[in-house]
Coordinates of C-alpha atoms and ligand atoms in Angstrom, one line a residue:
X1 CA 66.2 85.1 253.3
X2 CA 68.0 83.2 256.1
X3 CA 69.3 84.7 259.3
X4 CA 72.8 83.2 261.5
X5 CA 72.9 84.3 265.0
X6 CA 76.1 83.4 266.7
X7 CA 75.6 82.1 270.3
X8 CA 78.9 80.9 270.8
X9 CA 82.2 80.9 269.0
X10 CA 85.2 80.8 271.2
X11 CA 87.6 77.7 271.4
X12 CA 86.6 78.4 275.4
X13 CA 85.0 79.6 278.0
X14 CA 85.3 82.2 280.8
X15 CA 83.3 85.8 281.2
X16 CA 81.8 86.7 277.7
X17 CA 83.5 83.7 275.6
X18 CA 80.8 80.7 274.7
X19 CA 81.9 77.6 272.4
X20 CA 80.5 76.7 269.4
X21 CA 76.6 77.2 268.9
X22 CA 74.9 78.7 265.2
X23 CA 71.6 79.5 265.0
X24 CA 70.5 79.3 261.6
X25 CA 66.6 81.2 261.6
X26 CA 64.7 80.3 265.1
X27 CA 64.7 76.5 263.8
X28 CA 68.0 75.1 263.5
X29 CA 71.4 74.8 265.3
X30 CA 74.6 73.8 264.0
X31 CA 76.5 72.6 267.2
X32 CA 75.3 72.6 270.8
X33 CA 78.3 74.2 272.5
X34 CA 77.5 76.3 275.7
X35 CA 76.5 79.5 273.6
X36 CA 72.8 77.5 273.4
X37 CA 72.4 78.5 277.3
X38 CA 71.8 82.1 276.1
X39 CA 68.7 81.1 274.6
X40 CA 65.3 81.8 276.3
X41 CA 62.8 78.9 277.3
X42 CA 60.5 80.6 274.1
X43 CA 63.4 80.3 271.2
X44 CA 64.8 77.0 272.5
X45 CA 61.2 75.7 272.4
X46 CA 61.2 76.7 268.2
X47 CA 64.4 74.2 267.6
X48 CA 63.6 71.3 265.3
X49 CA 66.7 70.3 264.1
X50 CA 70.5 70.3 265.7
X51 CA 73.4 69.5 263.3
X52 CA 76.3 68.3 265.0
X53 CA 79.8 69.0 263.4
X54 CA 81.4 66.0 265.6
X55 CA 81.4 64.8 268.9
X56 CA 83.8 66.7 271.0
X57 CA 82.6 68.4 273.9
X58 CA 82.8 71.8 273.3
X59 CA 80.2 71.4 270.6
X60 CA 78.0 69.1 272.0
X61 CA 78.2 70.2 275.8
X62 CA 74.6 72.2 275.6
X63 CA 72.7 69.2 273.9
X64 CA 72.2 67.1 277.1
X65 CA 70.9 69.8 278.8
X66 CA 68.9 71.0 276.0
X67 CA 66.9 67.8 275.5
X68 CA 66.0 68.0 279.0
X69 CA 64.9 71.4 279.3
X70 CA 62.7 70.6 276.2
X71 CA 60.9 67.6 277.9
X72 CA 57.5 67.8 278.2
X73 CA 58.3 71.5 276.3
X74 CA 57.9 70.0 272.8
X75 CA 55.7 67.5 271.5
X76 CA 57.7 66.9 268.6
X77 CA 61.5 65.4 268.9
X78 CA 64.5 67.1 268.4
X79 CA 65.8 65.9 265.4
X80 CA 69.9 65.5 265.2
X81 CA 71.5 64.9 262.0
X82 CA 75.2 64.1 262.6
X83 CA 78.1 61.3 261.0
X84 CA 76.9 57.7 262.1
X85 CA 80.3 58.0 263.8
X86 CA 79.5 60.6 266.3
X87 CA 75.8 59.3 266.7
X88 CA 77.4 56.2 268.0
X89 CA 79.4 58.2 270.4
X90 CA 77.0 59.8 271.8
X91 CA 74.5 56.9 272.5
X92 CA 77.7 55.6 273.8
X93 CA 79.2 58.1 276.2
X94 CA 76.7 60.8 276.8
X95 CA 73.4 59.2 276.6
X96 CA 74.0 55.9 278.0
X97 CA 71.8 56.5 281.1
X98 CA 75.0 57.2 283.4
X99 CA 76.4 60.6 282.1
X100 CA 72.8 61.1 281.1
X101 CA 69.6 59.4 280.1
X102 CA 69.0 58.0 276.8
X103 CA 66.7 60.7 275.3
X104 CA 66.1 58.8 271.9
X105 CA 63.8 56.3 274.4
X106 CA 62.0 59.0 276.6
X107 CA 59.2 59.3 277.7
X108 CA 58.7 56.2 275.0
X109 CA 60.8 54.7 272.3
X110 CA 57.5 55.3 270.0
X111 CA 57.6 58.8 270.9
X112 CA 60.9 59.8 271.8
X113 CA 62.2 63.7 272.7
X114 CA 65.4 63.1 270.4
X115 CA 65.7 61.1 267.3
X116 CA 68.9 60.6 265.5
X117 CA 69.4 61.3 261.2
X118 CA 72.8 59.7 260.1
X119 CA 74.4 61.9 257.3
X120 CA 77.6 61.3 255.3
X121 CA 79.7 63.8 253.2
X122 CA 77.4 65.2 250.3
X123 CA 74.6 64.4 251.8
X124 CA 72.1 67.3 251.3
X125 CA 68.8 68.1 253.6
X126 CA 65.8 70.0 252.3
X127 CA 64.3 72.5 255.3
X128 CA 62.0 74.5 253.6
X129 CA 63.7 77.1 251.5
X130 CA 67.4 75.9 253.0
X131 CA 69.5 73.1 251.7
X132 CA 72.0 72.1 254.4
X133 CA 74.7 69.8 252.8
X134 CA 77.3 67.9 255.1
X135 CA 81.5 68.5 254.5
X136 CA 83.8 66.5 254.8
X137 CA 86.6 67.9 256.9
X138 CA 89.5 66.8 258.7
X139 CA 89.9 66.2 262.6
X140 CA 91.0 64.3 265.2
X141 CA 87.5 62.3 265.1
X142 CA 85.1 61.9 262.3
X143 CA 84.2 65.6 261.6
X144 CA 81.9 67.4 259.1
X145 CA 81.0 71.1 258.1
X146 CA 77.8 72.0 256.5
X147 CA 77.0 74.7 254.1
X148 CA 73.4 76.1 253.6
X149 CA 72.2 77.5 250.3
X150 CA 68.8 79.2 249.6
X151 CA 67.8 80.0 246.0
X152 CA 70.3 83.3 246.3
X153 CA 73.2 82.7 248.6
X154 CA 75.3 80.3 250.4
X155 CA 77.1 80.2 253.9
X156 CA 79.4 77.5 254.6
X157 CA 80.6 76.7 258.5
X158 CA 84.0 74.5 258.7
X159 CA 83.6 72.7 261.5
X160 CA 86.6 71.8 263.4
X161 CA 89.7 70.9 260.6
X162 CA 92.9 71.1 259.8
X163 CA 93.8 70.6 256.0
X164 CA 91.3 69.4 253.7
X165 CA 91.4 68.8 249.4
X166 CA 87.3 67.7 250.1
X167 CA 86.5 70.4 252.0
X168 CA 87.6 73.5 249.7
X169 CA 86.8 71.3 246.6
X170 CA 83.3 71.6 248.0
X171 CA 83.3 75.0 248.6
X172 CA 84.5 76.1 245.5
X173 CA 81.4 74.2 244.2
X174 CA 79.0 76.7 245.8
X175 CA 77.8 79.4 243.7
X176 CA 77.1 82.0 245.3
X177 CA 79.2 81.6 248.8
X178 CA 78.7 85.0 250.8
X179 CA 80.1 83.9 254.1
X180 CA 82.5 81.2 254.8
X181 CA 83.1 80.9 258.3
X182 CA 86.1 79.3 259.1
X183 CA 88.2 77.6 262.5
X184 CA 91.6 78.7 262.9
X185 CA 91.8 78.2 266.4
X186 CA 95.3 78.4 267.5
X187 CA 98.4 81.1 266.8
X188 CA 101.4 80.5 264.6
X189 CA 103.6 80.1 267.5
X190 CA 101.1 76.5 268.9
X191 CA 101.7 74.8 265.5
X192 CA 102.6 71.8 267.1
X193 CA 99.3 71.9 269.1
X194 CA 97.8 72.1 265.8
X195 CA 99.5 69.2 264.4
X196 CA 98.6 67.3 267.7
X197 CA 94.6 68.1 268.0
X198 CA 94.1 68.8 263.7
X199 CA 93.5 72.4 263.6
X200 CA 94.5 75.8 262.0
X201 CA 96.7 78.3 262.8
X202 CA 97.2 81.2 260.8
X203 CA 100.0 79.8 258.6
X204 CA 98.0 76.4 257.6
X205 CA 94.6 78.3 257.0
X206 CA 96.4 80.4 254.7
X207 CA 97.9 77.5 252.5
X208 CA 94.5 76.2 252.1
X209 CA 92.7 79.1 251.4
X210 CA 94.8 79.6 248.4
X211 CA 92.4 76.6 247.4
X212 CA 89.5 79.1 246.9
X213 CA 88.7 80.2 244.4
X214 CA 85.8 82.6 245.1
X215 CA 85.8 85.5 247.1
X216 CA 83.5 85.1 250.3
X217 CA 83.7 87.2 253.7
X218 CA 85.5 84.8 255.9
X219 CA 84.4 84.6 259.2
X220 CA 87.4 83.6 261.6
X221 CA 85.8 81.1 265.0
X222 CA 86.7 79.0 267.3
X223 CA 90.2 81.1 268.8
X224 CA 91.9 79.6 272.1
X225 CA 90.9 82.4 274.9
X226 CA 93.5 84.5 275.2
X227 CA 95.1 84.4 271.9
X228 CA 92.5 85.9 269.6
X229 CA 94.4 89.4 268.8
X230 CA 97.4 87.4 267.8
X231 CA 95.5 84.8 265.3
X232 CA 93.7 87.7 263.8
X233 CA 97.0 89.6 263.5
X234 CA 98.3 86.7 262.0
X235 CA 95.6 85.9 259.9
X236 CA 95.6 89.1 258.3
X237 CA 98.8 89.2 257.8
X238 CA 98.6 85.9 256.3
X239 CA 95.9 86.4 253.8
X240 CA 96.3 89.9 252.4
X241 CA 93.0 90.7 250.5
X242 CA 91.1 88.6 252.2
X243 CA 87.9 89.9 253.3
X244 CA 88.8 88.6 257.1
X245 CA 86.8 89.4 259.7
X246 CA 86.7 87.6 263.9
X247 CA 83.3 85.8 264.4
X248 CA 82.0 86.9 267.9
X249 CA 79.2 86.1 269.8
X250 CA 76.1 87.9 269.4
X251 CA 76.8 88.6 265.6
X252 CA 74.0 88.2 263.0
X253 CA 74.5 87.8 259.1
X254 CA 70.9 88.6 256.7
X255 CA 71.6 87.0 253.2
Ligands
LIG301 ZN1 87.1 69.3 267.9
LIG302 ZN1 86.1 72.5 268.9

């Protein structure tokens, strides 16, 4: 069994709306948007490993913050498995001991709180009874998505993308896929805005998702505040027999 709690999932913020944060059991996170401030002091104490999608802010905007509540918290280090791309941002523009302190050297290099796993596309981690394999999608920076797979199911999380061959190609090689959850994060009527910043709208998802080939609950994230009843309306109308459904925060998925 695994279970996904969804701490954030908007392409946002204001009252109620968090961006992207997946808890995967009490161990994991996919994405350290703002929905990992929900967390107590207790569960964000169980996090070992943080997989990072890319290196844009509104997935990465918790993980400062989270390191540094977990000084002197755990003994172990936080381990974050991203692209080499968006490891080198980070040490570049985040942790660089002016937006933040370099983490990966604190309190010693020997024994740091943070510790950084490069990953490419296909690249497939063991945790226990979960295989988390990296990706690739397409973005305005080096991006990835992840799908995990225990011995009976799959879930597989896009990431931030626009169209991608590797990506569904991928997916349709996972046996198995009971959730697929997916970005479509601006309306029809923004498809410029898509072009521009390499996301979906309604009318692009659908043109790839003709790609795949089995027949998962798909999980719509990452909507622009304010706009989320017209993607799903779109969205539905879009991809008739779909088995479409809008990821909010708060949900949890048992497979
Ligand atoms: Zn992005
Ligand atoms: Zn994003």
């Amino acid at each position: 069994m695994m279970e996904f709690r969804i701490l954030g999932c908007s392409g946002g913020i204001g009252s109620g709306l968090r961006t992207t944060c997946l808890l995967l059991d009490e161990d994991v996170l996919i994405d350290v948007g703002t929905g990992v401030g929900d967390l107590s002091l207790e569960e964000l104490s169980r996090i070992q490993h943080i997989f990072l999608t890319h290196s844009h802010l509104d997935h990465i905007a918790g993980l400062p913050l989270l390191v540094d509540t977990l000084f002197g918290v755990k003994s172990k280090p936080l381990t974050i498995h991203a692209l080499p791309e968006t490891i080198e941002t980070l040490k570049q523009h985040i942790f660089n001991w002016q937006i933040w302190p370099d983490f990966a050297e604190l309190p010693s290099a020997a024994e740091p709180s943070m510790r950084y796993v490069p990953m490419r596309y296909g690249d497939q981690i063991e945790l226990g009874h979960r295989s988390i394999r990296m990706l690739e999608a397409s973005h305005t920076v080096p991006a990835a998505g992840y799908s995990i797979s225990t011995e009976n199911s799959a879930i597989a999380f896009s990431g931030d993308t626009s169209f991608s061959d590797s990506m569904w190609d991928a997916l349709n090689g996972i046996s198995n896929l009971k959730l697929l959850i997916v970005e479509c994060a601006f309306a029809n009527e923004q498809q410029e805005l898509s072009d521009l910043a390499k996301h979906y709208c309604p009318k692009y998802l659908a043109e790839d998702i003709k790609k795949l080939k089995n027949n998962p609950k798909i999980a719509i994230t990452h909507l622009k505040p304010g706009y989320e009843e017209q993607i799903m309306s779109e969205c539905e109308a879009a991809m008739p027999g779909r088995d479409l459904l809008q990821l909010r925060t708060g949900d949890r998925f048992k497979f």
